[in-house]
XYZ file of N, CA, C and O in Angstrom:
316
model
N 152.239 68.870 -8.590
C 151.811 67.568 -8.651
C 150.613 67.125 -7.883
O 150.207 67.812 -6.768
N 149.465 66.590 -8.801
C 148.432 66.368 -8.214
C 148.216 65.218 -7.545
O 149.022 63.917 -8.072
N 147.751 65.240 -6.247
C 147.952 63.793 -5.344
C 146.366 63.267 -5.536
O 145.379 63.854 -5.770
N 146.436 61.842 -6.070
C 145.376 60.893 -6.524
C 144.563 60.990 -5.101
O 145.515 60.345 -3.936
N 143.423 60.672 -5.302
C 142.732 59.959 -3.911
C 142.517 58.645 -4.214
O 141.744 58.089 -5.266
N 142.984 57.776 -3.139
C 142.804 56.049 -3.417
C 141.772 55.464 -2.333
O 141.953 54.622 -1.951
N 140.685 56.496 -2.018
C 139.778 55.978 -1.025
C 139.161 54.803 -1.722
O 138.816 55.150 -3.034
N 138.704 53.685 -1.015
C 137.910 52.919 -1.581
C 136.316 53.172 -2.636
O 136.537 52.518 -3.635
N 135.670 54.284 -2.091
C 134.913 54.753 -3.140
C 135.309 55.247 -4.237
O 134.387 55.145 -5.368
N 136.448 55.832 -4.288
C 136.979 56.308 -5.530
C 137.439 55.210 -6.226
O 137.435 55.320 -7.463
N 138.263 54.198 -5.377
C 138.669 53.468 -6.087
C 137.812 52.606 -6.958
O 137.931 52.036 -8.154
N 136.800 52.143 -6.563
C 135.473 51.107 -6.676
C 134.195 52.022 -6.784
O 133.152 51.471 -5.691
N 133.908 52.688 -7.501
C 132.422 53.700 -7.490
C 131.612 52.657 -7.661
O 130.192 53.360 -7.072
N 131.564 51.861 -8.201
C 130.368 51.071 -8.582
C 130.228 50.060 -7.758
O 128.845 49.131 -7.592
N 130.723 49.665 -6.647
C 130.717 49.013 -5.440
C 130.318 49.675 -3.991
O 130.496 48.840 -3.345
N 129.760 50.855 -4.451
C 129.469 51.567 -3.055
C 128.433 50.837 -1.960
O 128.714 50.703 -0.510
N 127.563 50.313 -2.630
C 126.438 49.595 -1.508
C 127.137 48.385 -0.935
O 126.820 48.055 0.176
N 128.156 47.327 -1.732
C 128.603 46.480 -1.160
C 129.619 46.898 0.092
O 129.754 46.300 0.693
N 130.290 47.822 -0.662
C 131.361 48.612 0.567
C 130.495 48.797 1.971
O 130.963 48.468 3.193
N 129.492 49.421 1.735
C 128.686 49.719 3.125
C 128.381 48.572 3.733
O 128.339 48.327 5.041
N 127.531 47.461 3.113
C 127.013 46.608 3.735
C 127.978 45.470 4.216
O 128.156 44.957 5.429
N 129.428 45.592 3.464
C 130.561 44.491 4.233
C 131.029 45.274 5.563
O 131.312 44.521 6.677
N 131.145 46.692 5.343
C 131.709 47.167 6.530
C 130.598 46.951 8.122
O 131.075 46.719 8.953
N 129.535 46.664 7.531
C 128.331 46.684 8.836
C 128.277 45.333 9.063
O 128.317 44.962 10.272
N 128.476 44.662 8.298
C 128.212 43.045 8.535
C 129.730 42.335 8.733
O 129.641 40.924 9.458
N 130.666 42.694 8.231
C 131.788 41.824 8.347
C 133.182 42.252 9.083
O 133.509 43.357 8.422
N 133.333 41.916 10.208
C 134.099 42.738 11.008
C 135.726 42.637 10.218
O 136.542 43.734 10.635
N 136.054 41.678 9.781
C 137.409 41.300 8.940
C 137.626 42.442 8.089
O 138.448 43.294 7.907
N 136.232 42.636 7.149
C 136.542 43.574 6.149
C 136.833 44.922 6.605
O 137.240 45.882 6.402
N 135.761 45.604 7.933
C 135.544 46.700 8.595
C 137.255 46.923 8.829
O 137.620 48.035 8.928
N 138.093 45.985 9.526
C 139.328 46.246 10.153
C 140.029 46.559 8.966
O 140.995 47.290 8.764
N 140.308 45.741 7.838
C 140.968 45.742 6.567
C 140.729 47.437 5.908
O 141.690 48.050 5.602
N 139.285 47.700 5.917
C 139.167 48.799 5.456
C 139.583 50.074 6.259
O 140.275 50.853 5.742
N 139.446 49.764 7.490
C 140.170 51.042 8.376
C 141.712 50.993 8.323
O 142.176 52.147 8.086
N 142.604 49.975 8.270
C 143.625 49.719 7.925
C 144.223 50.393 6.547
O 145.070 51.138 6.554
N 143.355 50.391 5.572
C 143.675 50.549 4.040
C 143.614 52.300 4.259
O 144.499 52.718 3.500
N 142.560 52.576 4.781
C 142.304 54.213 5.092
C 143.152 55.090 5.720
O 144.080 56.026 5.497
N 143.772 54.193 6.810
C 144.895 54.857 7.459
C 146.176 54.747 6.735
O 147.134 55.741 6.740
N 146.401 53.549 6.115
C 147.884 53.607 5.187
C 147.484 54.767 4.275
O 148.666 55.434 4.035
N 146.677 54.699 3.534
C 146.530 55.981 2.496
C 146.564 57.242 3.233
O 147.275 58.092 2.310
N 146.149 57.671 4.330
C 146.472 58.627 5.072
C 147.948 59.223 5.001
O 148.153 60.366 4.851
N 148.658 58.114 5.646
C 150.142 57.957 5.723
C 150.568 58.822 4.387
O 151.633 59.209 4.610
N 150.156 57.854 3.501
C 150.782 58.069 2.180
C 150.729 59.238 1.903
O 151.428 60.262 1.371
N 149.408 59.757 1.762
C 149.025 61.233 1.422
C 150.043 62.625 2.053
O 150.298 63.493 1.686
N 149.903 62.199 3.333
C 150.927 63.318 4.325
C 151.954 63.056 3.969
O 152.553 64.523 3.623
N 152.761 62.269 3.382
C 154.245 62.200 2.699
C 154.245 62.618 1.495
O 154.933 63.580 1.085
N 153.323 62.539 0.685
C 153.041 63.057 -0.668
C 152.948 64.403 -0.692
O 153.278 65.326 -1.620
N 152.087 64.890 0.284
C 152.062 66.395 0.370
C 152.850 66.878 1.116
O 152.956 68.141 1.509
N 153.934 66.651 1.551
C 155.238 67.000 2.373
C 154.745 67.419 3.685
O 155.210 68.255 4.123
N 153.702 67.057 4.214
C 153.279 67.022 5.675
C 154.065 66.369 6.500
O 154.370 66.871 7.682
N 154.675 65.544 6.036
C 155.253 64.219 6.809
C 156.686 64.115 6.211
O 156.383 63.565 5.157
N 157.492 64.124 6.544
C 158.813 63.454 6.007
C 159.013 61.775 6.463
O 158.473 61.384 7.386
N 159.816 61.185 5.269
C 159.953 60.249 5.234
C 160.874 59.312 4.232
O 160.908 60.344 2.932
N 161.607 58.236 4.476
C 162.239 58.076 3.481
C 161.467 57.663 2.399
O 160.322 57.080 2.194
N 162.292 57.072 1.254
C 161.794 56.445 -0.228
C 161.350 54.968 0.145
O 160.041 54.691 -0.299
N 162.231 54.707 1.007
C 161.841 53.401 1.237
C 160.315 52.952 2.152
O 159.602 52.126 1.870
N 160.605 53.786 2.892
C 158.930 54.067 4.006
C 157.817 54.036 3.176
O 156.809 53.494 3.047
N 158.023 55.262 1.905
C 156.867 55.302 1.374
C 156.372 54.509 0.087
O 155.408 54.176 0.233
N 157.463 53.832 -0.270
C 157.245 52.643 -1.039
C 156.608 51.221 -0.127
O 155.794 50.836 -0.838
N 156.817 51.066 0.706
C 156.559 49.947 1.583
C 155.031 50.297 1.823
O 154.283 49.479 1.969
N 154.653 51.621 2.204
C 153.168 52.023 2.384
C 152.517 51.919 1.323
O 151.370 51.456 1.570
N 153.051 52.209 0.287
C 152.265 51.911 -1.269
C 151.942 50.700 -1.409
O 150.927 50.019 -2.037
N 152.935 49.712 -0.979
C 153.042 48.439 -1.408
C 151.621 47.681 -0.477
O 151.048 46.942 -0.735
N 151.913 48.123 1.107
C 150.906 47.480 1.861
C 149.541 48.169 1.299
O 148.570 47.410 1.510
N 149.251 49.191 1.039
C 147.953 49.810 0.532
C 147.410 49.007 -0.444
O 146.274 48.744 -0.532
N 148.224 48.763 -1.544
C 147.990 47.958 -2.909
C 147.723 46.443 -2.248
O 146.412 46.010 -2.637
N 148.154 45.884 -1.512
C 148.051 44.413 -0.960
C 146.446 44.405 -0.168
O 145.579 43.542 -0.423
N 146.387 45.426 0.648
C 145.071 45.537 1.102
C 144.126 46.005 0.120
O 142.877 45.270 0.307
N 144.148 46.726 -0.869
C 143.533 46.812 -1.790
C 142.931 45.679 -2.389
O 141.656 45.372 -2.930
N 143.908 45.175 -2.959
C 143.421 43.862 -3.375
C 142.770 42.580 -2.413
O 141.824 41.983 -3.130
N 142.976 42.779 -1.086
C 142.270 41.517 -0.360
C 140.780 42.359 -0.132
O 139.684 41.505 -0.256
N 140.731 43.432 -0.058
C 139.611 43.908 0.049
C 138.453 43.992 -1.305
O 137.485 43.665 -1.218
N 139.140 44.039 -2.312
C 138.617 43.967 -3.489
C 138.050 42.407 -3.900
O 136.847 42.308 -4.091
N 138.683 41.342 -3.500
C 138.546 40.156 -3.554
C 137.152 39.895 -2.578
O 136.540 39.166 -3.021
N 137.604 40.415 -1.490
C 136.009 40.333 -0.499
C 134.585 40.745 -1.025
O 133.765 40.353 -0.824
N 134.869 42.136 -1.791
C 133.848 42.874 -2.504
C 133.269 41.964 -3.777
O 132.186 41.648 -3.853
N 134.210 41.280 -4.542
C 133.763 40.482 -5.523
C 132.945 39.194 -5.119
O 132.279 38.748 -5.558
N 133.488 38.775 -4.002
C 132.820 37.439 -3.480
C 131.491 37.737 -2.590
O 130.532 36.699 -2.230
N 131.134 38.671 -2.432
C 130.181 39.085 -1.316
C 128.792 39.402 -2.310
O 128.742 39.486 -3.544
């Protein structure tokens, strides 16, 4: 099973400059960015069987990651 990479630069490869700029200028974006990557790391640990978790926990983390990605994308589009 191949584990997909969900870091923002992989998700939005054409928005690298906006991501870097917002991380530097917008504290709210930077906080959400950090939270997104922390949740993504947790999901990958579970998917790679490094860490055990229930299906409900994994699905909850994936939903949180999706909501964060949607919020970050909206911020990137409006920048």
